[in-house]
């Protein structure tokens, strides 16, 4: 992607970016948090607080080793969302993100070029977003806020903050902080990213057999004959929430979002420790850095910059870092407030009599910031020439939302299954 696609090849560029993102969050969020809460005003939705970081520092910002600018968007709105509706403890939020400057990088799993980072305790995801997504989130922030207010159990991504880092050469990186749907303590044995569209929506099964972490799609779900195993009550509640959430998405004119489903099989437990094994704490970056820093060893006192780098490297050394140090002892508190995240952080499968089955679903609606732009309209036109235009994914928002909702209802137990969504 054009935004950060080349950062990865730029030596330590991602390290610097991470450092700046976390410094900005730490300073900006604690500044807002230090003030006494007040009711939101009209201006709060459009506000953008600017910070300038450099070695000299000033009354707003501490001295930092890199020069960069930081913008905190609608800080009061996000503060209210976090505290009032998402049940996050303010100190806890900041500590999770910035107590140590460690993020693990998932890289860029989608086609969009966005980068994903996990906080060290795996609770939060930082996703870099495109400028158009950023602009869009600011534009719909009031509606999002209203939706969350009237839908405390929403399945939509929980946005905790919207920020921007501007590097000295002018590159601007926008990012959101959101909830990780998947729990820190449970292996997710199967993952599906479902849109209700079947054209091109298949992860090759041969590859899936090799890769337990593959993100599977609509056709894999259908061809494997899967269904969401939920009793009548949970089914009705979930369907109603998806209906309301997709109504909002329709209203704000977005498309391309998906229902992400992670399945934890309780009989298999956590013995795979899939996540812990793949939790790489910036290891290639760190290794390169370490090599660099040890080269200068024993040649006089370290520069403050090198000393700081060393400290960070030491802190992020996977050898020293005990994984249990990264993960909280039990599932964190906020999920207990949410209907669909109550059972060990997720939604326990049930049978028709509402008795529990040995499965936990972790689900939510993600990637909700793609407005139906001219670009998509064009894409729609070209793809529409080749295939049934109702089955390809870039259809207009109303059609997208309706198809999404009926697909999700169809895949619940007792539904008709997803196969009617397949092309002939
Ligand atoms: P594209 O636009 O090509 O679909 P993207 O860069 O916008 O990609 P997303 O669709 O938001 O990325 O996410 C890509 C993948 O990252 C998802 O399929 C999922 O596996 C993982 N992911 C995204 N958001 C979350 C989340 N909140 N919790 C857990 N995993 C997530
Ligand atoms: Ca997506
Ligand atoms: Ca996207």
Tab-separated table of C-alpha atoms and ligand atoms in Angstrom:
chain	number	residue	atom	x	y	z
A	1	UNK	CA	0.000	0.000	0.000
A	2	UNK	CA	1.108	3.551	-0.571
A	3	UNK	CA	0.889	4.744	3.017
A	4	UNK	CA	3.369	2.699	5.020
A	5	UNK	CA	4.171	-0.091	2.604
A	6	UNK	CA	7.789	0.955	2.312
A	7	UNK	CA	8.361	1.659	5.990
A	8	UNK	CA	9.247	-1.941	6.601
A	9	UNK	CA	12.250	-1.823	4.317
A	10	UNK	CA	13.606	1.342	5.793
A	11	UNK	CA	15.816	-0.144	8.468
A	12	UNK	CA	14.516	1.144	11.747
A	13	UNK	CA	11.659	3.157	10.392
A	14	UNK	CA	9.025	1.058	12.122
A	15	UNK	CA	10.909	1.225	15.352
A	16	UNK	CA	10.997	5.006	15.218
A	17	UNK	CA	7.350	5.085	14.258
A	18	UNK	CA	6.419	2.854	17.170
A	19	UNK	CA	8.449	4.959	19.551
A	20	UNK	CA	6.806	8.156	18.336
A	21	UNK	CA	3.295	6.708	18.366
A	22	UNK	CA	3.681	5.538	21.941
A	23	UNK	CA	5.317	8.752	23.135
A	24	UNK	CA	2.532	10.781	21.551
A	25	UNK	CA	-0.181	8.606	23.067
A	26	UNK	CA	1.444	8.726	26.501
A	27	UNK	CA	1.763	12.505	26.553
A	28	UNK	CA	-1.496	13.424	24.835
A	29	UNK	CA	-3.740	10.946	26.625
A	30	UNK	CA	-2.340	11.710	30.057
A	31	UNK	CA	-2.755	15.442	29.462
A	32	UNK	CA	-6.415	15.040	28.647
A	33	UNK	CA	-6.866	12.553	31.459
A	34	UNK	CA	-5.348	14.978	34.000
A	35	UNK	CA	-8.231	17.392	33.525
A	36	UNK	CA	-11.577	17.121	35.254
A	37	UNK	CA	-14.212	15.371	33.142
A	38	UNK	CA	-16.814	17.662	31.653
A	39	UNK	CA	-19.788	17.152	29.349
A	40	UNK	CA	-18.931	17.045	25.652
A	41	UNK	CA	-19.399	20.135	23.521
A	42	UNK	CA	-20.017	20.580	19.817
A	43	UNK	CA	-16.356	21.431	19.211
A	44	UNK	CA	-15.070	18.280	20.884
A	45	UNK	CA	-15.968	16.200	17.838
A	46	UNK	CA	-13.814	18.215	15.470
A	47	UNK	CA	-11.011	19.090	17.904
A	48	UNK	CA	-7.402	18.232	17.087
A	49	UNK	CA	-4.713	18.880	19.686
A	50	UNK	CA	-1.232	19.442	18.334
A	51	UNK	CA	1.999	18.477	20.006
A	52	UNK	CA	5.523	19.058	18.839
A	53	UNK	CA	8.256	16.774	20.122
A	54	UNK	CA	11.981	17.420	19.957
A	55	UNK	CA	15.148	17.041	21.935
A	56	UNK	CA	14.759	20.424	23.658
A	57	UNK	CA	11.250	19.697	24.920
A	58	UNK	CA	8.859	22.385	26.122
A	59	UNK	CA	6.147	22.941	28.703
A	60	UNK	CA	3.755	20.613	26.838
A	61	UNK	CA	6.098	17.876	25.771
A	62	UNK	CA	9.126	16.165	27.283
A	63	UNK	CA	12.477	15.958	25.541
A	64	UNK	CA	12.525	13.125	23.014
A	65	UNK	CA	15.239	11.602	20.916
A	66	UNK	CA	13.342	11.969	17.652
A	67	UNK	CA	11.710	15.078	16.239
A	68	UNK	CA	8.100	14.553	15.302
A	69	UNK	CA	4.679	16.125	15.503
A	70	UNK	CA	1.672	14.470	16.998
A	71	UNK	CA	-2.041	15.132	16.696
A	72	UNK	CA	-4.666	13.859	19.061
A	73	UNK	CA	-8.123	13.919	17.472
A	74	UNK	CA	-11.288	14.486	19.470
A	75	UNK	CA	-9.533	13.572	22.734
A	76	UNK	CA	-12.551	14.350	24.908
A	77	UNK	CA	-14.870	12.233	22.801
A	78	UNK	CA	-12.551	9.232	22.909
A	79	UNK	CA	-11.991	9.720	26.603
A	80	UNK	CA	-15.717	9.546	27.206
A	81	UNK	CA	-16.056	6.517	24.949
A	82	UNK	CA	-13.258	4.706	26.772
A	83	UNK	CA	-14.403	5.476	30.292
A	84	UNK	CA	-18.150	5.614	29.961
A	85	UNK	CA	-19.001	3.045	27.324
A	86	UNK	CA	-15.990	0.794	26.829
A	87	UNK	CA	-15.288	0.442	30.558
A	88	UNK	CA	-11.562	0.965	30.341
A	89	UNK	CA	-9.630	2.070	33.353
A	90	UNK	CA	-7.660	5.170	32.292
A	91	UNK	CA	-4.415	4.252	34.038
A	92	UNK	CA	-4.676	0.700	32.835
A	93	UNK	CA	-5.110	1.830	29.237
A	94	UNK	CA	-1.998	3.969	29.306
A	95	UNK	CA	0.042	1.351	31.115
A	96	UNK	CA	-0.906	-1.384	28.667
A	97	UNK	CA	0.207	0.751	25.785
A	98	UNK	CA	3.159	2.659	27.138
A	99	UNK	CA	4.556	1.207	30.362
A	100	UNK	CA	7.271	-0.318	28.230
A	101	UNK	CA	7.763	0.675	24.679
A	102	UNK	CA	6.918	-2.672	23.221
A	103	UNK	CA	4.548	-3.519	20.445
A	104	UNK	CA	4.502	-6.638	18.405
A	105	UNK	CA	3.985	-6.221	14.751
A	106	UNK	CA	1.505	-8.302	12.833
A	107	UNK	CA	2.677	-6.645	9.657
A	108	UNK	CA	0.143	-5.914	7.006
A	109	UNK	CA	-2.312	-8.839	6.794
A	110	UNK	CA	-4.887	-7.173	4.512
A	111	UNK	CA	-4.615	-5.804	1.010
A	112	UNK	CA	-4.982	-2.234	2.211
A	113	UNK	CA	-1.354	-1.830	3.343
A	114	UNK	CA	-2.422	-0.994	6.887
A	115	UNK	CA	-0.062	-2.135	9.608
A	116	UNK	CA	-1.205	-3.809	12.779
A	117	UNK	CA	0.532	-3.680	16.140
A	118	UNK	CA	-0.436	-5.340	19.388
A	119	UNK	CA	0.109	-3.790	22.797
A	120	UNK	CA	2.441	-5.864	24.943
A	121	UNK	CA	-0.450	-7.421	26.847
A	122	UNK	CA	-2.236	-8.154	23.563
A	123	UNK	CA	-5.361	-6.229	24.569
A	124	UNK	CA	-5.087	-3.360	22.133
A	125	UNK	CA	-4.453	-3.112	18.433
A	126	UNK	CA	-2.937	-0.115	16.736
A	127	UNK	CA	-3.899	-0.036	13.086
A	128	UNK	CA	-2.402	2.471	10.700
A	129	UNK	CA	-5.146	3.761	8.444
A	130	UNK	CA	-5.365	5.591	5.177
A	131	UNK	CA	-6.067	9.324	5.175
A	132	UNK	CA	-9.520	8.722	3.679
A	133	UNK	CA	-10.397	6.368	6.548
A	134	UNK	CA	-9.126	8.918	9.039
A	135	UNK	CA	-11.185	11.699	7.482
A	136	UNK	CA	-14.168	9.406	7.425
A	137	UNK	CA	-13.927	8.449	11.106
A	138	UNK	CA	-13.795	12.130	12.050
A	139	UNK	CA	-16.833	12.798	9.924
A	140	UNK	CA	-18.946	10.014	11.449
A	141	UNK	CA	-17.587	10.298	14.990
A	142	UNK	CA	-20.790	11.806	16.333
A	143	UNK	CA	-22.934	9.058	14.791
A	144	UNK	CA	-20.516	6.406	16.035
A	145	UNK	CA	-20.667	7.919	19.515
A	146	UNK	CA	-24.465	7.968	19.420
A	147	UNK	CA	-24.580	4.384	18.211
A	148	UNK	CA	-22.317	3.209	21.002
A	149	UNK	CA	-24.387	5.155	23.525
A	150	UNK	CA	-27.576	3.427	22.461
A	151	UNK	CA	-25.914	0.076	21.715
A	152	UNK	CA	-23.648	-0.753	24.634
A	153	UNK	CA	-23.275	-4.297	23.275
A	154	UNK	CA	-22.323	-3.295	19.775
A	155	UNK	CA	-20.160	-5.687	17.764
A	156	UNK	CA	-18.488	-2.842	15.904
A	157	UNK	CA	-14.788	-2.187	16.475
A	158	UNK	CA	-14.293	-0.237	19.671
A	159	UNK	CA	-12.212	2.784	18.791
A	160	UNK	CA	-10.224	4.102	21.730
A	161	UNK	CA	-8.242	6.838	20.039
A	162	UNK	CA	-7.455	8.470	16.723
A	163	UNK	CA	-4.018	9.979	16.241
A	164	UNK	CA	-1.467	11.111	13.727
A	165	UNK	CA	2.318	11.103	13.741
A	166	UNK	CA	4.122	13.422	11.369
A	167	UNK	CA	7.746	12.596	10.741
A	168	UNK	CA	10.314	15.347	9.984
A	169	UNK	CA	10.412	14.581	6.259
A	170	UNK	CA	6.666	15.186	6.160
A	171	UNK	CA	5.202	11.699	6.090
A	172	UNK	CA	1.938	11.559	7.997
A	173	UNK	CA	0.835	8.328	9.573
A	174	UNK	CA	-2.725	8.109	10.833
A	175	UNK	CA	-3.726	5.398	13.236
A	176	UNK	CA	-6.512	4.159	15.460
A	177	UNK	CA	-6.332	2.206	18.661
A	178	UNK	CA	-8.995	-0.460	19.006
A	179	UNK	CA	-9.947	-3.620	20.859
A	180	UNK	CA	-8.308	-6.889	20.001
A	181	UNK	CA	-11.241	-9.251	19.551
A	182	UNK	CA	-9.068	-12.211	20.335
A	183	UNK	CA	-8.212	-12.975	23.929
A	184	UNK	CA	-4.691	-12.927	25.353
A	185	UNK	CA	-5.114	-16.291	27.080
A	186	UNK	CA	-6.835	-18.506	24.604
A	187	UNK	CA	-5.607	-20.072	21.426
A	188	UNK	CA	-7.834	-19.293	18.520
A	189	UNK	CA	-8.002	-22.510	16.521
A	190	UNK	CA	-9.886	-21.231	13.498
A	191	UNK	CA	-10.383	-17.723	12.151
A	192	UNK	CA	-12.941	-16.563	9.581
A	193	UNK	CA	-13.327	-13.168	7.991
A	194	UNK	CA	-16.854	-13.183	6.548
A	195	UNK	CA	-18.457	-10.608	4.265
A	196	UNK	CA	-21.464	-12.395	2.855
A	197	UNK	CA	-19.860	-12.377	-0.551
A	198	UNK	CA	-18.524	-15.521	-2.170
A	199	UNK	CA	-16.675	-14.370	-5.261
A	200	UNK	CA	-12.959	-14.678	-4.624
A	201	UNK	CA	-13.700	-15.282	-0.961
A	202	UNK	CA	-11.737	-18.481	-0.450
A	203	UNK	CA	-8.452	-19.204	1.260
A	204	UNK	CA	-6.891	-22.215	-0.484
A	205	UNK	CA	-7.636	-25.295	1.623
A	206	UNK	CA	-4.230	-26.856	0.800
A	207	UNK	CA	-2.542	-23.849	2.339
A	208	UNK	CA	-4.946	-23.781	5.277
A	209	UNK	CA	-3.848	-27.283	6.235
A	210	UNK	CA	-0.279	-26.025	6.694
A	211	UNK	CA	-1.183	-22.824	8.453
A	212	UNK	CA	-3.411	-22.933	11.541
A	213	UNK	CA	-3.339	-19.148	11.719
A	214	UNK	CA	-4.774	-18.626	8.256
A	215	UNK	CA	-7.701	-16.265	8.058
A	216	UNK	CA	-10.380	-18.217	6.205
A	217	UNK	CA	-13.214	-16.726	4.225
A	218	UNK	CA	-16.865	-17.161	3.264
A	219	UNK	CA	-16.365	-20.080	0.872
A	220	UNK	CA	-14.230	-21.990	3.360
A	221	UNK	CA	-17.026	-21.584	5.892
A	222	UNK	CA	-19.674	-22.807	3.466
A	223	UNK	CA	-17.631	-25.670	2.006
A	224	UNK	CA	-16.665	-26.915	5.453
A	225	UNK	CA	-20.360	-26.966	6.338
A	226	UNK	CA	-19.920	-24.791	9.385
A	227	UNK	CA	-22.582	-23.073	11.425
A	228	UNK	CA	-22.607	-20.766	14.411
A	229	UNK	CA	-23.686	-23.035	17.221
A	230	UNK	CA	-25.844	-20.862	19.396
A	231	UNK	CA	-29.058	-21.583	21.228
A	232	UNK	CA	-32.259	-19.684	20.386
A	233	UNK	CA	-31.663	-16.897	22.884
A	234	UNK	CA	-28.069	-16.099	21.960
A	235	UNK	CA	-28.950	-16.452	18.297
A	236	UNK	CA	-31.742	-13.905	18.573
A	237	UNK	CA	-29.620	-11.471	20.544
A	238	UNK	CA	-26.699	-11.745	18.169
A	239	UNK	CA	-28.886	-11.378	15.087
A	240	UNK	CA	-30.545	-8.306	16.539
A	241	UNK	CA	-27.196	-6.682	17.322
A	242	UNK	CA	-25.853	-7.441	13.848
A	243	UNK	CA	-29.050	-5.975	12.410
A	244	UNK	CA	-28.616	-2.748	14.351
A	245	UNK	CA	-24.905	-2.486	13.633
A	246	UNK	CA	-25.341	-3.082	9.935
A	247	UNK	CA	-28.153	-0.521	9.877
A	248	UNK	CA	-25.662	2.068	11.107
A	249	UNK	CA	-23.069	0.971	8.560
A	250	UNK	CA	-25.664	1.284	5.837
A	251	UNK	CA	-26.641	4.717	7.094
A	252	UNK	CA	-23.066	6.046	7.135
A	253	UNK	CA	-22.533	4.623	3.664
A	254	UNK	CA	-19.718	2.140	4.216
A	255	UNK	CA	-18.958	-1.245	2.780
A	256	UNK	CA	-16.251	-3.886	2.750
A	257	UNK	CA	-16.478	-4.585	6.488
A	258	UNK	CA	-16.561	-8.138	7.793
A	259	UNK	CA	-17.622	-10.277	10.669
A	260	UNK	CA	-14.435	-11.649	12.157
A	261	UNK	CA	-14.938	-14.958	13.954
A	262	UNK	CA	-12.310	-16.687	16.041
A	263	UNK	CA	-13.145	-20.136	17.362
A	264	UNK	CA	-11.578	-21.540	20.490
A	265	UNK	CA	-12.075	-25.234	20.876
A	266	UNK	CA	-12.101	-25.965	24.604
A	267	UNK	CA	-11.284	-29.636	24.100
A	268	UNK	CA	-8.028	-28.614	22.432
A	269	UNK	CA	-7.338	-25.963	25.058
A	270	UNK	CA	-4.275	-23.796	24.800
A	271	UNK	CA	-1.637	-26.405	24.227
A	272	UNK	CA	-0.717	-25.025	20.828
A	273	UNK	CA	0.194	-21.748	22.408
A	274	UNK	CA	-0.072	-20.416	18.915
A	275	UNK	CA	0.054	-16.835	19.880
A	276	UNK	CA	2.907	-16.959	22.345
A	277	UNK	CA	5.065	-18.733	19.853
A	278	UNK	CA	4.473	-16.076	17.285
A	279	UNK	CA	4.755	-13.121	19.595
A	280	UNK	CA	7.793	-11.561	18.081
A	281	UNK	CA	8.788	-8.445	19.868
A	282	UNK	CA	10.176	-6.618	16.903
A	283	UNK	CA	12.822	-9.281	16.742
A	284	UNK	CA	14.434	-8.575	13.350
A	285	UNK	CA	14.543	-4.910	14.183
A	286	UNK	CA	15.822	-5.580	17.658
A	287	UNK	CA	18.512	-7.945	16.422
A	288	UNK	CA	19.768	-5.448	13.914
A	289	UNK	CA	19.742	-2.736	16.537
A	290	UNK	CA	21.538	-4.889	19.033
A	291	UNK	CA	24.236	-5.709	16.535
A	292	UNK	CA	24.645	-2.047	15.819
A	293	UNK	CA	24.852	-1.064	19.459
A	294	UNK	CA	27.284	-3.764	20.513
A	295	UNK	CA	29.681	-2.696	17.767
A	296	UNK	CA	30.385	0.531	19.611
A	297	UNK	CA	30.842	-1.255	22.931
A	298	UNK	CA	33.759	-0.238	25.156
A	299	UNK	CA	34.633	2.856	23.162
A	300	UNK	CA	33.997	5.554	25.705
A	301	UNK	CA	30.690	6.627	27.219
A	302	UNK	CA	27.513	6.027	25.239
A	303	UNK	CA	25.659	8.946	23.757
A	304	UNK	CA	22.330	9.584	25.524
A	305	UNK	CA	20.639	8.333	22.389
A	306	UNK	CA	22.538	5.069	22.324
A	307	UNK	CA	21.953	4.591	26.045
A	308	UNK	CA	18.242	5.075	25.537
A	309	UNK	CA	18.243	2.708	22.577
A	310	UNK	CA	20.028	0.115	24.663
A	311	UNK	CA	17.516	0.425	27.415
A	312	UNK	CA	14.691	-0.128	24.962
A	313	UNK	CA	16.478	-3.002	23.279
A	314	UNK	CA	17.112	-4.646	26.624
A	315	UNK	CA	13.487	-4.209	27.540
A	316	UNK	CA	12.304	-5.661	24.307
A	317	UNK	CA	14.741	-8.545	24.129
A	318	UNK	CA	12.646	-11.668	23.700
A	319	UNK	CA	15.273	-13.691	25.549
A	320	UNK	CA	14.973	-11.607	28.676
A	321	UNK	CA	11.298	-11.030	28.335
A	322	UNK	CA	9.271	-13.741	30.010
A	323	UNK	CA	5.985	-14.082	28.111
A	324	UNK	CA	4.125	-14.285	31.403
A	325	UNK	CA	5.401	-10.794	32.069
A	326	UNK	CA	3.556	-9.544	29.007
A	327	UNK	CA	0.228	-11.144	29.688
A	328	UNK	CA	-2.108	-10.245	32.492
A	329	UNK	CA	-2.983	-13.169	34.766
A	330	UNK	CA	-6.597	-13.338	33.784
A	331	UNK	CA	-8.914	-11.903	31.230
A	332	UNK	CA	-9.139	-8.216	31.775
A	333	UNK	CA	-12.166	-6.656	33.310
A	334	UNK	CA	-13.891	-4.659	30.613
A	335	UNK	CA	-15.218	-7.615	28.648
A	336	UNK	CA	-17.492	-8.714	31.466
A	337	UNK	CA	-19.662	-5.678	30.709
A	338	UNK	CA	-20.459	-6.794	27.203
A	339	UNK	CA	-23.073	-9.360	26.337
A	340	UNK	CA	-21.099	-10.980	23.546
A	341	UNK	CA	-17.726	-10.986	25.306
A	342	UNK	CA	-18.764	-12.305	28.698
A	343	UNK	CA	-17.762	-15.945	28.473
A	344	UNK	CA	-14.002	-15.964	28.929
A	345	UNK	CA	-13.833	-12.873	26.793
A	346	UNK	CA	-16.104	-14.268	24.094
A	347	UNK	CA	-19.428	-15.969	23.415
A	348	UNK	CA	-19.816	-19.577	24.494
A	349	UNK	CA	-21.490	-21.900	22.020
A	350	UNK	CA	-24.777	-23.381	23.255
A	351	UNK	CA	-27.221	-26.041	22.148
A	352	UNK	CA	-30.947	-25.660	21.572
A	353	UNK	CA	-31.610	-26.088	25.300
A	354	UNK	CA	-29.126	-23.289	26.030
A	355	UNK	CA	-26.628	-25.701	27.540
A	356	UNK	CA	-22.987	-24.844	26.995
A	357	UNK	CA	-20.932	-26.504	24.296
A	358	UNK	CA	-17.148	-26.811	24.227
A	359	UNK	CA	-16.478	-23.840	22.036
A	360	UNK	CA	-16.008	-20.123	22.480
A	361	UNK	CA	-16.591	-17.620	19.694
A	362	UNK	CA	-14.711	-14.357	19.538
A	363	UNK	CA	-16.538	-12.187	17.094
A	364	UNK	CA	-16.962	-8.613	15.976
A	365	UNK	CA	-17.474	-6.395	12.967
A	366	UNK	CA	-14.184	-4.996	11.721
A	367	UNK	CA	-12.800	-2.761	9.000
A	368	UNK	CA	-15.744	-0.370	9.124
A	369	UNK	CA	-14.096	2.781	7.767
A	370	UNK	CA	-14.365	2.268	4.024
A	371	UNK	CA	-16.849	4.740	2.557
A	372	UNK	CA	-18.405	3.942	-0.769
A	373	UNK	CA	-16.221	6.286	-2.745
A	374	UNK	CA	-15.801	6.968	-6.405
A	375	UNK	CA	-12.982	4.470	-6.380
A	376	UNK	CA	-15.217	1.677	-5.182
A	377	UNK	CA	-17.865	2.668	-7.663
A	378	UNK	CA	-15.320	2.253	-10.420
A	379	UNK	CA	-14.146	-1.069	-9.054
A	380	UNK	CA	-17.768	-2.156	-8.872
A	381	UNK	CA	-18.292	-1.247	-12.490
A	382	UNK	CA	-15.276	-3.194	-13.755
A	383	UNK	CA	-15.801	-6.275	-11.628
A	384	UNK	CA	-19.517	-6.166	-12.358
A	385	UNK	CA	-18.845	-6.766	-16.011
A	386	UNK	CA	-17.240	-10.096	-15.271
A	387	UNK	CA	-19.371	-11.655	-12.573
A	388	UNK	CA	-22.801	-11.534	-11.038
A	389	UNK	CA	-22.758	-8.070	-9.593
A	390	UNK	CA	-24.796	-9.004	-6.521
A	391	UNK	CA	-22.256	-11.541	-5.379
A	392	UNK	CA	-19.037	-9.599	-5.685
A	393	UNK	CA	-17.945	-7.708	-2.623
A	394	UNK	CA	-17.936	-4.042	-3.696
A	395	UNK	CA	-21.678	-3.489	-3.987
A	396	UNK	CA	-23.291	-0.270	-2.730
A	397	UNK	CA	-23.718	0.091	1.057
A	398	UNK	CA	-27.432	-0.667	1.251
A	399	UNK	CA	-27.069	-3.866	-0.712
A	400	UNK	CA	-23.842	-4.715	1.131
A	401	UNK	CA	-25.471	-4.338	4.554
A	402	UNK	CA	-28.574	-6.330	3.614
A	403	UNK	CA	-26.517	-9.148	2.128
A	404	UNK	CA	-24.177	-9.083	5.152
A	405	UNK	CA	-27.070	-9.361	7.591
A	406	UNK	CA	-28.861	-12.149	5.725
A	407	UNK	CA	-25.631	-14.117	5.373
A	408	UNK	CA	-24.913	-13.871	9.096
A	409	UNK	CA	-28.438	-14.986	9.926
A	410	UNK	CA	-28.179	-17.848	7.457
A	411	UNK	CA	-25.020	-19.240	9.050
A	412	UNK	CA	-26.499	-19.466	12.533
A	413	UNK	CA	-27.813	-22.870	13.556
A	414	UNK	CA	-31.307	-23.341	12.241
A	415	UNK	CA	-30.566	-20.918	9.433
A	416	UNK	CA	-30.535	-21.994	5.820
A	417	UNK	CA	-26.722	-22.080	5.614
A	418	UNK	CA	-24.576	-19.862	3.444
A	419	UNK	CA	-24.702	-21.823	0.205
A	420	UNK	CA	-27.449	-19.777	-1.413
A	421	UNK	CA	-24.861	-16.987	-1.452
A	422	UNK	CA	-22.648	-19.062	-3.730
A	423	UNK	CA	-22.535	-18.334	-7.407
A	424	UNK	CA	-24.127	-20.887	-9.716
B	1	LIG	P1	-8.386	-5.101	3.713
B	1	LIG	O1	-8.908	-3.700	3.504
B	1	LIG	O2	-7.529	-5.616	2.619
B	1	LIG	O3	-9.466	-6.065	4.084
B	1	LIG	P2	-7.195	-4.087	6.199
B	1	LIG	O4	-5.762	-3.712	6.197
B	1	LIG	O5	-8.219	-2.984	6.236
B	1	LIG	O6	-7.430	-5.090	4.993
B	1	LIG	P3	-8.664	-5.522	8.255
B	1	LIG	O7	-9.648	-6.096	7.317
B	1	LIG	O8	-9.098	-4.470	9.224
B	1	LIG	O9	-7.368	-5.020	7.464
B	1	LIG	O10	-8.000	-6.696	9.109
B	1	LIG	C1	-7.204	-7.679	8.515
B	1	LIG	C2	-7.102	-8.875	9.449
B	1	LIG	O11	-6.509	-8.468	10.695
B	1	LIG	C3	-8.451	-9.473	9.823
B	1	LIG	O12	-8.909	-10.411	8.887
B	1	LIG	C4	-8.142	-10.095	11.163
B	1	LIG	O13	-7.527	-11.353	10.973
B	1	LIG	C5	-7.138	-9.130	11.783
B	1	LIG	N1	-7.856	-8.136	12.629
B	1	LIG	C6	-8.310	-6.940	12.232
B	1	LIG	N2	-8.934	-6.282	13.231
B	1	LIG	C7	-8.895	-7.101	14.306
B	1	LIG	C8	-9.376	-7.015	15.660
B	1	LIG	N3	-10.030	-5.938	16.118
B	1	LIG	N4	-9.134	-8.054	16.486
B	1	LIG	C9	-8.483	-9.141	16.050
B	1	LIG	N5	-8.003	-9.295	14.807
B	1	LIG	C10	-8.194	-8.288	13.928
B	2	LIG	CA1	-10.994	-6.202	5.610
B	3	LIG	CA1	-9.810	-2.157	4.868
